């Protein structure tokens, strides 16, 4: 792909990212600046991480205050902000207890371990499998890579961690295969982010949830991309009306500070005891200060209501563009997690946007993934739509 540049062979960095030809050095609100002083409207939000925009005042203040108190202490001691953040997450969710870690993959690793331990504690020796779904993305570590049902992510890394079984996402017929006597949990995204912004079909999802209930299978939801207000509710499961037994969080939880979390119902969480799981950095005071200020900012302002309004406006505008331009195949969105499926490869559009001062992402090859900060202004949304229209028009003219 000509759009991205891989690390030079001479670089001191391992060559694991296809990077855009851009060096970012500063951010505030909806904007980032490059090393030449040019600014960009950031509709990637660090991949749904800077949900409150870059360096939100309330989080900056809390982290600065904590910087002068204590940066780190072991989890062998009590950490007040950890307790407070856990209480907030419990208050605003259907889950009862929280374990903190540092990233999404780590949160899913913890969920996978918890599911295994839960089955062992119940005496279900035969239950050794976790069901995940095609096009999912759960992370890059050993187990989370194996949980991710995408062949391209497994390539070169066999033998994979055993114990995962893949079923087709949104396929009602395949639900028959969920319960086979071996399944201890299902793990899924309610809107697949990396996989192309695919929302779960509500009938399929409800059936899956009921099946899990019926057979004592843990219903575990990966909210790493969909959580922290991205869909217009604090958690996407609220939108879909299904109560999970376990959820995992990361990306938006710390406004850019690395924080991950595993949340579970008490009956499940009890399977973790001293000695079964842990983390050196997880729940560190600085990370907790960032997380606490983030959730308080989201819940104590009308941010979630605004996401709904902004989402509705974007849906209308994008529907109009779809009518005008046949190159748009489908608009898939929930809150401000927006996918525009194009008929052709979408990478050239990402370049066109950047040349016009707006950063957007891909999800797969044909889907433009648009993740504005939840705090985006109406004016910034209008700018985006105007530029999108210009790009589609220019593209149409080129094709003639
Ligand atoms: C980003 C992401 C992950 C992995 O998170 P990391 O912090 O990169 O380990 C897992 N699941 C989903 C749904 C994600 O979007």
mmCIF file of C-alpha atoms and ligand atoms in Angstrom:
data_model
loop_
_atom_site.group_PDB
_atom_site.id
_atom_site.type_symbol
_atom_site.label_atom_id
_atom_site.label_comp_id
_atom_site.label_asym_id
_atom_site.label_seq_id
_atom_site.Cartn_x
_atom_site.Cartn_y
_atom_site.Cartn_z
ATOM 1 C CA UNK A 1 0.000 0.000 0.000
ATOM 2 C CA UNK A 2 1.522 3.310 -1.010
ATOM 3 C CA UNK A 3 -0.512 5.112 1.635
ATOM 4 C CA UNK A 4 1.729 4.049 4.496
ATOM 5 C CA UNK A 5 5.476 3.913 5.018
ATOM 6 C CA UNK A 6 7.091 1.004 6.885
ATOM 7 C CA UNK A 7 10.012 1.587 9.267
ATOM 8 C CA UNK A 8 13.332 1.911 7.419
ATOM 9 C CA UNK A 9 15.532 -1.170 7.558
ATOM 10 C CA UNK A 10 18.038 0.968 9.447
ATOM 11 C CA UNK A 11 15.511 2.059 12.103
ATOM 12 C CA UNK A 12 16.090 1.167 15.740
ATOM 13 C CA UNK A 13 12.365 0.356 15.924
ATOM 14 C CA UNK A 14 10.946 -3.031 15.064
ATOM 15 C CA UNK A 15 8.991 -2.909 11.869
ATOM 16 C CA UNK A 16 5.501 -3.705 13.185
ATOM 17 C CA UNK A 17 3.449 -0.726 12.040
ATOM 18 C CA UNK A 18 2.525 0.674 8.658
ATOM 19 C CA UNK A 19 2.723 4.315 9.645
ATOM 20 C CA UNK A 20 1.142 7.271 7.925
ATOM 21 C CA UNK A 21 3.719 9.804 6.727
ATOM 22 C CA UNK A 22 3.030 12.137 9.611
ATOM 23 C CA UNK A 23 4.792 12.939 12.892
ATOM 24 C CA UNK A 24 2.488 14.227 15.615
ATOM 25 C CA UNK A 25 3.934 16.319 18.417
ATOM 26 C CA UNK A 26 1.012 18.077 20.102
ATOM 27 C CA UNK A 27 -2.691 17.702 20.749
ATOM 28 C CA UNK A 28 -5.539 19.663 22.314
ATOM 29 C CA UNK A 29 -9.260 19.026 22.053
ATOM 30 C CA UNK A 30 -10.212 17.764 18.599
ATOM 31 C CA UNK A 31 -6.886 18.803 17.050
ATOM 32 C CA UNK A 32 -3.349 17.450 16.705
ATOM 33 C CA UNK A 33 -0.277 19.236 15.331
ATOM 34 C CA UNK A 34 2.571 17.774 13.284
ATOM 35 C CA UNK A 35 6.292 18.547 13.581
ATOM 36 C CA UNK A 36 5.953 21.228 10.918
ATOM 37 C CA UNK A 37 3.235 23.068 12.804
ATOM 38 C CA UNK A 38 0.308 21.996 10.604
ATOM 39 C CA UNK A 39 -2.865 21.078 12.484
ATOM 40 C CA UNK A 40 -5.304 18.260 11.778
ATOM 41 C CA UNK A 41 -8.850 17.596 12.894
ATOM 42 C CA UNK A 42 -8.365 14.257 14.656
ATOM 43 C CA UNK A 43 -11.275 11.950 13.842
ATOM 44 C CA UNK A 44 -9.309 8.898 15.006
ATOM 45 C CA UNK A 45 -9.078 9.899 18.694
ATOM 46 C CA UNK A 46 -6.022 7.624 18.982
ATOM 47 C CA UNK A 47 -8.361 4.778 17.924
ATOM 48 C CA UNK A 48 -11.236 5.534 20.299
ATOM 49 C CA UNK A 49 -8.846 6.312 23.155
ATOM 50 C CA UNK A 50 -8.940 10.101 23.518
ATOM 51 C CA UNK A 51 -12.737 10.114 23.800
ATOM 52 C CA UNK A 52 -12.720 13.477 25.597
ATOM 53 C CA UNK A 53 -10.373 14.982 23.017
ATOM 54 C CA UNK A 54 -6.661 15.505 23.566
ATOM 55 C CA UNK A 55 -5.528 16.527 27.061
ATOM 56 C CA UNK A 56 -8.979 17.265 28.504
ATOM 57 C CA UNK A 57 -8.647 19.910 31.249
ATOM 58 C CA UNK A 58 -10.233 17.838 34.027
ATOM 59 C CA UNK A 59 -7.975 14.833 33.385
ATOM 60 C CA UNK A 60 -4.889 16.995 32.961
ATOM 61 C CA UNK A 61 -5.567 18.611 36.322
ATOM 62 C CA UNK A 62 -6.099 15.275 38.111
ATOM 63 C CA UNK A 63 -2.950 13.703 36.636
ATOM 64 C CA UNK A 64 -0.854 16.786 37.448
ATOM 65 C CA UNK A 65 -2.079 16.694 41.031
ATOM 66 C CA UNK A 66 -1.261 12.980 41.331
ATOM 67 C CA UNK A 67 2.171 13.547 39.715
ATOM 68 C CA UNK A 68 3.147 15.481 42.801
ATOM 69 C CA UNK A 69 1.808 12.888 45.270
ATOM 70 C CA UNK A 70 2.757 9.343 44.288
ATOM 71 C CA UNK A 71 3.455 7.803 40.877
ATOM 72 C CA UNK A 72 3.584 4.168 41.733
ATOM 73 C CA UNK A 73 3.245 1.740 44.578
ATOM 74 C CA UNK A 74 2.754 -1.993 44.560
ATOM 75 C CA UNK A 75 -0.691 -3.566 44.694
ATOM 76 C CA UNK A 76 0.480 -5.059 47.984
ATOM 77 C CA UNK A 77 -0.713 -1.739 49.462
ATOM 78 C CA UNK A 78 -4.096 0.000 49.338
ATOM 79 C CA UNK A 79 -4.493 2.553 46.529
ATOM 80 C CA UNK A 80 -7.410 4.933 47.259
ATOM 81 C CA UNK A 81 -8.028 6.071 43.665
ATOM 82 C CA UNK A 82 -8.221 2.437 42.544
ATOM 83 C CA UNK A 83 -11.045 1.790 44.963
ATOM 84 C CA UNK A 84 -12.826 4.969 43.849
ATOM 85 C CA UNK A 85 -12.567 4.205 40.138
ATOM 86 C CA UNK A 86 -13.777 0.641 40.740
ATOM 87 C CA UNK A 87 -16.763 2.036 42.674
ATOM 88 C CA UNK A 88 -17.625 4.368 39.798
ATOM 89 C CA UNK A 89 -17.399 1.575 37.212
ATOM 90 C CA UNK A 90 -19.582 -0.651 39.388
ATOM 91 C CA UNK A 91 -22.080 2.157 40.011
ATOM 92 C CA UNK A 92 -22.585 2.788 36.295
ATOM 93 C CA UNK A 93 -22.564 -0.854 35.129
ATOM 94 C CA UNK A 94 -24.334 -4.153 35.860
ATOM 95 C CA UNK A 95 -21.045 -5.637 37.103
ATOM 96 C CA UNK A 96 -19.877 -5.906 40.715
ATOM 97 C CA UNK A 97 -16.087 -6.084 40.901
ATOM 98 C CA UNK A 98 -13.106 -4.754 38.977
ATOM 99 C CA UNK A 99 -9.509 -5.800 38.265
ATOM 100 C CA UNK A 100 -7.180 -3.165 36.775
ATOM 101 C CA UNK A 101 -4.462 -3.733 34.197
ATOM 102 C CA UNK A 102 -2.775 -1.629 31.516
ATOM 103 C CA UNK A 103 -4.193 -2.488 28.111
ATOM 104 C CA UNK A 104 -6.999 -4.110 26.195
ATOM 105 C CA UNK A 105 -5.167 -7.338 25.494
ATOM 106 C CA UNK A 106 -4.327 -7.653 29.176
ATOM 107 C CA UNK A 107 -7.964 -7.103 30.143
ATOM 108 C CA UNK A 108 -9.031 -9.867 27.730
ATOM 109 C CA UNK A 109 -6.235 -12.139 28.987
ATOM 110 C CA UNK A 110 -7.639 -11.635 32.479
ATOM 111 C CA UNK A 111 -11.178 -12.404 31.249
ATOM 112 C CA UNK A 112 -9.955 -15.614 29.588
ATOM 113 C CA UNK A 113 -8.172 -16.685 32.770
ATOM 114 C CA UNK A 114 -11.219 -15.846 34.876
ATOM 115 C CA UNK A 115 -13.492 -17.944 32.626
ATOM 116 C CA UNK A 116 -11.153 -20.930 32.904
ATOM 117 C CA UNK A 117 -10.874 -20.620 36.677
ATOM 118 C CA UNK A 118 -14.648 -20.206 37.036
ATOM 119 C CA UNK A 119 -15.235 -23.516 35.218
ATOM 120 C CA UNK A 120 -12.597 -25.270 37.349
ATOM 121 C CA UNK A 121 -14.125 -23.886 40.551
ATOM 122 C CA UNK A 122 -17.520 -25.204 39.468
ATOM 123 C CA UNK A 123 -15.969 -28.623 38.932
ATOM 124 C CA UNK A 124 -16.731 -28.517 35.194
ATOM 125 C CA UNK A 125 -13.562 -30.289 34.081
ATOM 126 C CA UNK A 126 -14.845 -30.784 30.526
ATOM 127 C CA UNK A 127 -15.530 -27.115 29.960
ATOM 128 C CA UNK A 128 -12.314 -25.963 28.396
ATOM 129 C CA UNK A 129 -13.465 -23.908 25.398
ATOM 130 C CA UNK A 130 -14.250 -20.257 24.833
ATOM 131 C CA UNK A 131 -16.320 -19.402 21.757
ATOM 132 C CA UNK A 132 -15.351 -16.284 19.786
ATOM 133 C CA UNK A 133 -16.592 -14.996 16.442
ATOM 134 C CA UNK A 134 -15.331 -14.383 12.919
ATOM 135 C CA UNK A 135 -13.969 -10.883 12.182
ATOM 136 C CA UNK A 136 -13.403 -10.273 15.885
ATOM 137 C CA UNK A 137 -10.420 -8.500 17.373
ATOM 138 C CA UNK A 138 -9.360 -9.168 20.947
ATOM 139 C CA UNK A 139 -5.658 -8.283 21.047
ATOM 140 C CA UNK A 140 -2.133 -9.331 20.115
ATOM 141 C CA UNK A 141 -0.896 -11.409 23.056
ATOM 142 C CA UNK A 142 -0.777 -15.217 22.885
ATOM 143 C CA UNK A 143 -4.277 -15.957 24.146
ATOM 144 C CA UNK A 144 -6.016 -12.864 22.801
ATOM 145 C CA UNK A 145 -4.516 -13.476 19.348
ATOM 146 C CA UNK A 146 -5.884 -17.010 19.512
ATOM 147 C CA UNK A 147 -9.251 -15.570 20.624
ATOM 148 C CA UNK A 148 -9.220 -13.254 17.597
ATOM 149 C CA UNK A 149 -10.928 -15.222 14.830
ATOM 150 C CA UNK A 150 -8.985 -13.765 11.896
ATOM 151 C CA UNK A 151 -6.590 -15.998 10.040
ATOM 152 C CA UNK A 152 -4.328 -13.144 8.949
ATOM 153 C CA UNK A 153 -3.578 -12.371 12.616
ATOM 154 C CA UNK A 154 -2.634 -16.028 13.338
ATOM 155 C CA UNK A 155 -0.274 -16.386 10.391
ATOM 156 C CA UNK A 156 3.215 -17.400 11.485
ATOM 157 C CA UNK A 157 2.234 -17.879 15.123
ATOM 158 C CA UNK A 158 1.145 -21.486 15.320
ATOM 159 C CA UNK A 159 0.772 -23.432 17.491
ATOM 160 C CA UNK A 160 -1.895 -21.095 18.847
ATOM 161 C CA UNK A 161 -3.016 -21.144 22.472
ATOM 162 C CA UNK A 162 -5.641 -23.915 22.508
ATOM 163 C CA UNK A 163 -9.176 -23.619 23.856
ATOM 164 C CA UNK A 164 -10.856 -21.260 21.387
ATOM 165 C CA UNK A 165 -13.611 -22.220 18.963
ATOM 166 C CA UNK A 166 -14.778 -19.828 16.260
ATOM 167 C CA UNK A 167 -18.337 -19.362 15.046
ATOM 168 C CA UNK A 168 -19.673 -17.006 12.362
ATOM 169 C CA UNK A 169 -20.765 -13.614 13.771
ATOM 170 C CA UNK A 170 -24.463 -12.734 13.400
ATOM 171 C CA UNK A 171 -25.296 -16.219 12.126
ATOM 172 C CA UNK A 172 -28.469 -17.501 13.794
ATOM 173 C CA UNK A 173 -28.081 -21.042 12.435
ATOM 174 C CA UNK A 174 -24.584 -21.371 13.957
ATOM 175 C CA UNK A 175 -25.910 -20.610 17.452
ATOM 176 C CA UNK A 176 -26.769 -24.319 17.677
ATOM 177 C CA UNK A 177 -23.041 -24.959 18.005
ATOM 178 C CA UNK A 178 -22.470 -22.636 20.975
ATOM 179 C CA UNK A 179 -23.393 -25.243 23.566
ATOM 180 C CA UNK A 180 -21.564 -28.537 23.022
ATOM 181 C CA UNK A 181 -20.827 -29.431 26.626
ATOM 182 C CA UNK A 182 -17.322 -27.986 26.403
ATOM 183 C CA UNK A 183 -18.070 -24.266 26.257
ATOM 184 C CA UNK A 184 -17.324 -22.251 29.371
ATOM 185 C CA UNK A 185 -17.750 -18.749 27.894
ATOM 186 C CA UNK A 186 -18.404 -16.700 24.806
ATOM 187 C CA UNK A 187 -16.357 -13.566 24.183
ATOM 188 C CA UNK A 188 -17.571 -11.024 21.643
ATOM 189 C CA UNK A 189 -17.689 -7.392 20.573
ATOM 190 C CA UNK A 190 -21.181 -5.904 20.230
ATOM 191 C CA UNK A 191 -19.895 -3.729 17.429
ATOM 192 C CA UNK A 192 -16.810 -5.211 15.805
ATOM 193 C CA UNK A 193 -14.359 -2.324 15.513
ATOM 194 C CA UNK A 194 -11.223 -3.560 13.754
ATOM 195 C CA UNK A 195 -13.325 -6.069 11.806
ATOM 196 C CA UNK A 196 -15.208 -3.336 9.886
ATOM 197 C CA UNK A 197 -17.646 -1.612 12.277
ATOM 198 C CA UNK A 198 -20.148 -4.502 12.268
ATOM 199 C CA UNK A 199 -22.939 -4.211 14.840
ATOM 200 C CA UNK A 200 -24.414 -7.383 16.331
ATOM 201 C CA UNK A 201 -27.818 -8.334 14.990
ATOM 202 C CA UNK A 202 -30.177 -7.864 17.910
ATOM 203 C CA UNK A 203 -32.134 -11.102 17.427
ATOM 204 C CA UNK A 204 -28.919 -13.117 17.128
ATOM 205 C CA UNK A 205 -27.456 -11.394 20.173
ATOM 206 C CA UNK A 206 -30.543 -11.927 22.327
ATOM 207 C CA UNK A 207 -30.641 -15.604 21.357
ATOM 208 C CA UNK A 208 -26.955 -15.938 22.173
ATOM 209 C CA UNK A 209 -27.474 -14.299 25.549
ATOM 210 C CA UNK A 210 -30.424 -16.613 26.329
ATOM 211 C CA UNK A 211 -28.431 -19.686 25.310
ATOM 212 C CA UNK A 212 -25.612 -18.621 27.633
ATOM 213 C CA UNK A 213 -28.094 -18.170 30.476
ATOM 214 C CA UNK A 214 -29.700 -21.515 29.866
ATOM 215 C CA UNK A 215 -26.436 -23.460 29.862
ATOM 216 C CA UNK A 216 -24.420 -21.506 32.449
ATOM 217 C CA UNK A 217 -22.035 -20.211 29.808
ATOM 218 C CA UNK A 218 -20.356 -16.899 30.688
ATOM 219 C CA UNK A 219 -21.410 -14.024 28.419
ATOM 220 C CA UNK A 220 -18.284 -11.882 28.105
ATOM 221 C CA UNK A 221 -18.337 -8.618 26.160
ATOM 222 C CA UNK A 222 -15.193 -6.920 24.860
ATOM 223 C CA UNK A 223 -16.042 -3.214 25.313
ATOM 224 C CA UNK A 224 -12.477 -2.053 24.736
ATOM 225 C CA UNK A 225 -13.437 0.021 21.693
ATOM 226 C CA UNK A 226 -17.168 0.474 22.331
ATOM 227 C CA UNK A 227 -16.962 1.453 26.017
ATOM 228 C CA UNK A 228 -16.593 4.805 27.785
ATOM 229 C CA UNK A 229 -19.361 6.604 25.926
ATOM 230 C CA UNK A 230 -18.343 5.842 22.345
ATOM 231 C CA UNK A 231 -21.818 4.532 21.412
ATOM 232 C CA UNK A 232 -23.807 7.161 23.315
ATOM 233 C CA UNK A 233 -24.184 5.025 26.442
ATOM 234 C CA UNK A 234 -21.303 4.498 28.851
ATOM 235 C CA UNK A 235 -21.219 0.856 27.655
ATOM 236 C CA UNK A 236 -22.514 -0.560 24.377
ATOM 237 C CA UNK A 237 -24.288 -3.445 26.139
ATOM 238 C CA UNK A 238 -26.789 -0.861 27.439
ATOM 239 C CA UNK A 239 -27.701 0.038 23.834
ATOM 240 C CA UNK A 240 -28.265 -3.616 22.993
ATOM 241 C CA UNK A 241 -30.176 -4.444 26.193
ATOM 242 C CA UNK A 242 -28.076 -7.489 27.128
ATOM 243 C CA UNK A 243 -26.487 -7.772 30.563
ATOM 244 C CA UNK A 244 -23.038 -9.357 30.390
ATOM 245 C CA UNK A 245 -21.378 -11.453 33.120
ATOM 246 C CA UNK A 246 -18.010 -9.961 32.270
ATOM 247 C CA UNK A 247 -16.830 -6.913 30.332
ATOM 248 C CA UNK A 248 -13.365 -5.674 29.402
ATOM 249 C CA UNK A 249 -12.370 -2.035 29.015
ATOM 250 C CA UNK A 250 -9.254 -0.120 27.988
ATOM 251 C CA UNK A 251 -8.922 2.453 25.183
ATOM 252 C CA UNK A 252 -11.177 5.310 26.365
ATOM 253 C CA UNK A 253 -10.848 4.536 30.074
ATOM 254 C CA UNK A 254 -7.816 6.744 30.744
ATOM 255 C CA UNK A 255 -8.209 9.467 28.079
ATOM 256 C CA UNK A 256 -4.867 8.364 26.589
ATOM 257 C CA UNK A 257 -3.228 7.194 29.794
ATOM 258 C CA UNK A 258 -2.781 3.388 29.592
ATOM 259 C CA UNK A 259 -5.507 1.744 31.707
ATOM 260 C CA UNK A 260 -7.327 -1.541 31.225
ATOM 261 C CA UNK A 261 -10.023 -3.159 33.330
ATOM 262 C CA UNK A 262 -11.877 -6.417 33.764
ATOM 263 C CA UNK A 263 -15.356 -6.102 35.303
ATOM 264 C CA UNK A 264 -17.365 -9.134 36.423
ATOM 265 C CA UNK A 265 -20.434 -10.168 38.369
ATOM 266 C CA UNK A 266 -19.542 -11.067 41.929
ATOM 267 C CA UNK A 267 -20.290 -14.790 41.522
ATOM 268 C CA UNK A 268 -17.743 -14.921 38.696
ATOM 269 C CA UNK A 269 -15.191 -12.489 40.130
ATOM 270 C CA UNK A 270 -14.920 -14.707 43.228
ATOM 271 C CA UNK A 271 -12.837 -17.153 41.208
ATOM 272 C CA UNK A 272 -9.939 -14.720 41.397
ATOM 273 C CA UNK A 273 -8.236 -14.911 44.785
ATOM 274 C CA UNK A 274 -4.821 -13.783 46.027
ATOM 275 C CA UNK A 275 -2.219 -15.602 43.974
ATOM 276 C CA UNK A 276 -4.455 -16.288 40.946
ATOM 277 C CA UNK A 277 -3.905 -13.065 39.042
ATOM 278 C CA UNK A 278 -2.097 -9.753 39.334
ATOM 279 C CA UNK A 279 -0.131 -6.961 37.683
ATOM 280 C CA UNK A 280 2.767 -4.723 38.684
ATOM 281 C CA UNK A 281 1.529 -1.578 36.977
ATOM 282 C CA UNK A 282 -2.211 -2.317 36.847
ATOM 283 C CA UNK A 283 -4.213 0.228 38.821
ATOM 284 C CA UNK A 284 -1.215 2.469 39.406
ATOM 285 C CA UNK A 285 -2.057 5.816 41.077
ATOM 286 C CA UNK A 286 -1.379 7.936 37.970
ATOM 287 C CA UNK A 287 -3.497 5.702 35.755
ATOM 288 C CA UNK A 288 -6.289 5.695 38.337
ATOM 289 C CA UNK A 289 -6.255 9.500 38.561
ATOM 290 C CA UNK A 290 -6.678 9.641 34.777
ATOM 291 C CA UNK A 291 -9.450 7.029 34.813
ATOM 292 C CA UNK A 292 -11.351 8.607 37.667
ATOM 293 C CA UNK A 293 -11.305 12.080 36.103
ATOM 294 C CA UNK A 294 -12.366 10.563 32.770
ATOM 295 C CA UNK A 295 -15.451 8.741 34.062
ATOM 296 C CA UNK A 296 -16.459 11.693 36.247
ATOM 297 C CA UNK A 297 -16.171 14.052 33.287
ATOM 298 C CA UNK A 298 -18.279 11.763 31.101
ATOM 299 C CA UNK A 299 -20.991 11.159 33.709
ATOM 300 C CA UNK A 300 -21.200 14.605 35.324
ATOM 301 C CA UNK A 301 -21.715 16.454 32.059
ATOM 302 C CA UNK A 302 -24.239 15.960 29.303
ATOM 303 C CA UNK A 303 -21.633 14.260 27.115
ATOM 304 C CA UNK A 304 -23.631 11.082 26.503
ATOM 305 C CA UNK A 305 -26.760 13.027 25.499
ATOM 306 C CA UNK A 306 -24.669 15.113 23.167
ATOM 307 C CA UNK A 307 -23.167 11.998 21.582
ATOM 308 C CA UNK A 308 -26.701 10.894 20.746
ATOM 309 C CA UNK A 309 -27.528 14.226 19.127
ATOM 310 C CA UNK A 310 -24.264 14.389 17.224
ATOM 311 C CA UNK A 311 -24.716 10.799 16.101
ATOM 312 C CA UNK A 312 -28.208 11.511 14.791
ATOM 313 C CA UNK A 313 -26.959 14.528 12.850
ATOM 314 C CA UNK A 314 -24.038 12.547 11.385
ATOM 315 C CA UNK A 315 -26.383 9.681 10.421
ATOM 316 C CA UNK A 316 -28.617 12.120 8.502
ATOM 317 C CA UNK A 317 -25.694 13.781 6.736
ATOM 318 C CA UNK A 318 -24.033 10.487 5.817
ATOM 319 C CA UNK A 319 -27.351 9.088 4.544
ATOM 320 C CA UNK A 320 -27.638 12.140 2.264
ATOM 321 C CA UNK A 321 -24.085 11.585 0.981
ATOM 322 C CA UNK A 322 -24.919 7.937 0.332
ATOM 323 C CA UNK A 323 -27.876 9.006 -1.809
ATOM 324 C CA UNK A 324 -25.678 11.428 -3.740
ATOM 325 C CA UNK A 325 -22.622 9.235 -4.232
ATOM 326 C CA UNK A 326 -22.857 5.656 -5.437
ATOM 327 C CA UNK A 327 -19.323 4.924 -4.176
ATOM 328 C CA UNK A 328 -20.781 4.644 -0.656
ATOM 329 C CA UNK A 329 -22.089 1.138 -0.067
ATOM 330 C CA UNK A 330 -23.357 1.374 3.492
ATOM 331 C CA UNK A 331 -23.156 3.526 6.612
ATOM 332 C CA UNK A 332 -22.784 1.520 9.843
ATOM 333 C CA UNK A 333 -22.731 3.436 13.075
ATOM 334 C CA UNK A 334 -23.521 3.537 16.755
ATOM 335 C CA UNK A 335 -23.005 6.810 18.566
ATOM 336 C CA UNK A 336 -19.711 8.199 17.325
ATOM 337 C CA UNK A 337 -18.307 4.839 16.241
ATOM 338 C CA UNK A 338 -18.870 5.305 12.531
ATOM 339 C CA UNK A 339 -18.054 3.058 9.587
ATOM 340 C CA UNK A 340 -18.618 4.079 5.983
ATOM 341 C CA UNK A 341 -18.343 1.055 3.757
ATOM 342 C CA UNK A 342 -17.115 2.024 0.306
ATOM 343 C CA UNK A 343 -17.527 0.067 -2.927
ATOM 344 C CA UNK A 344 -13.779 0.381 -3.556
ATOM 345 C CA UNK A 345 -10.738 0.293 -1.290
ATOM 346 C CA UNK A 346 -10.943 3.117 1.222
ATOM 347 C CA UNK A 347 -7.185 3.805 1.709
ATOM 348 C CA UNK A 348 -7.087 6.573 -0.972
ATOM 349 C CA UNK A 349 -9.862 8.360 0.932
ATOM 350 C CA UNK A 350 -7.792 8.326 4.124
ATOM 351 C CA UNK A 351 -4.997 10.068 2.174
ATOM 352 C CA UNK A 352 -7.410 12.568 0.640
ATOM 353 C CA UNK A 353 -8.771 13.446 4.068
ATOM 354 C CA UNK A 354 -5.289 13.926 5.477
ATOM 355 C CA UNK A 355 -4.327 16.201 2.599
ATOM 356 C CA UNK A 356 -7.333 18.272 3.567
ATOM 357 C CA UNK A 357 -6.347 18.327 7.241
ATOM 358 C CA UNK A 358 -8.536 15.567 8.700
ATOM 359 C CA UNK A 359 -7.348 12.263 10.188
ATOM 360 C CA UNK A 360 -9.557 9.190 9.753
ATOM 361 C CA UNK A 361 -8.907 5.424 9.886
ATOM 362 C CA UNK A 362 -9.572 2.227 7.998
ATOM 363 C CA UNK A 363 -11.333 -0.854 9.346
ATOM 364 C CA UNK A 364 -10.426 -3.613 6.928
ATOM 365 C CA UNK A 365 -9.846 -2.546 3.321
ATOM 366 C CA UNK A 366 -13.192 -1.021 2.336
ATOM 367 C CA UNK A 367 -14.460 0.670 5.484
ATOM 368 C CA UNK A 368 -13.607 4.215 6.477
ATOM 369 C CA UNK A 369 -13.619 4.327 10.279
ATOM 370 C CA UNK A 370 -14.501 7.687 11.762
ATOM 371 C CA UNK A 371 -13.994 8.208 15.496
ATOM 372 C CA UNK A 372 -14.379 11.869 16.458
ATOM 373 C CA UNK A 373 -13.861 12.753 20.111
ATOM 374 C CA UNK A 374 -17.184 12.639 21.991
ATOM 375 C CA UNK A 375 -16.599 16.329 22.742
ATOM 376 C CA UNK A 376 -16.408 17.250 19.029
ATOM 377 C CA UNK A 377 -18.181 20.524 18.177
ATOM 378 C CA UNK A 378 -20.997 20.907 15.665
ATOM 379 C CA UNK A 379 -18.714 23.138 13.609
ATOM 380 C CA UNK A 380 -16.044 20.415 13.453
ATOM 381 C CA UNK A 381 -18.618 17.839 12.366
ATOM 382 C CA UNK A 382 -19.828 20.218 9.667
ATOM 383 C CA UNK A 383 -16.237 20.661 8.455
ATOM 384 C CA UNK A 384 -15.878 16.897 8.207
ATOM 385 C CA UNK A 385 -19.051 16.465 6.142
ATOM 386 C CA UNK A 386 -18.120 19.374 3.839
ATOM 387 C CA UNK A 387 -14.669 17.869 3.214
ATOM 388 C CA UNK A 388 -16.096 14.371 2.686
ATOM 389 C CA UNK A 389 -18.457 15.759 0.071
ATOM 390 C CA UNK A 390 -15.608 17.601 -1.692
ATOM 391 C CA UNK A 391 -13.533 14.419 -1.769
ATOM 392 C CA UNK A 392 -16.390 12.312 -3.140
ATOM 393 C CA UNK A 393 -17.143 14.970 -5.759
ATOM 394 C CA UNK A 394 -13.488 15.177 -6.868
ATOM 395 C CA UNK A 395 -13.351 11.399 -7.020
ATOM 396 C CA UNK A 396 -16.493 11.279 -9.146
ATOM 397 C CA UNK A 397 -15.015 13.890 -11.516
ATOM 398 C CA UNK A 398 -11.790 11.847 -11.802
ATOM 399 C CA UNK A 399 -13.753 8.800 -12.839
ATOM 400 C CA UNK A 400 -15.466 10.578 -15.755
HETATM 401 C C1 LIG B 1 -7.914 -2.260 20.701
HETATM 402 C C2 LIG B 1 -8.690 -3.447 21.038
HETATM 403 C C3 LIG B 1 -8.144 -4.500 21.784
HETATM 404 C C4 LIG B 1 -6.689 -4.538 22.195
HETATM 405 O O1 LIG B 1 -6.341 -3.490 23.028
HETATM 406 P P1 LIG B 1 -4.766 -3.161 23.296
HETATM 407 O O2 LIG B 1 -4.805 -2.080 24.329
HETATM 408 O O3 LIG B 1 -4.209 -2.723 21.984
HETATM 409 O O4 LIG B 1 -4.134 -4.410 23.773
HETATM 410 C C5 LIG B 1 -8.973 -5.561 22.119
HETATM 411 N N1 LIG B 1 -10.261 -5.589 21.743
HETATM 412 C C6 LIG B 1 -10.829 -4.604 21.030
HETATM 413 C C7 LIG B 1 -12.269 -4.670 20.684
HETATM 414 C C8 LIG B 1 -10.059 -3.501 20.635
HETATM 415 O O5 LIG B 1 -10.616 -2.528 19.904
#
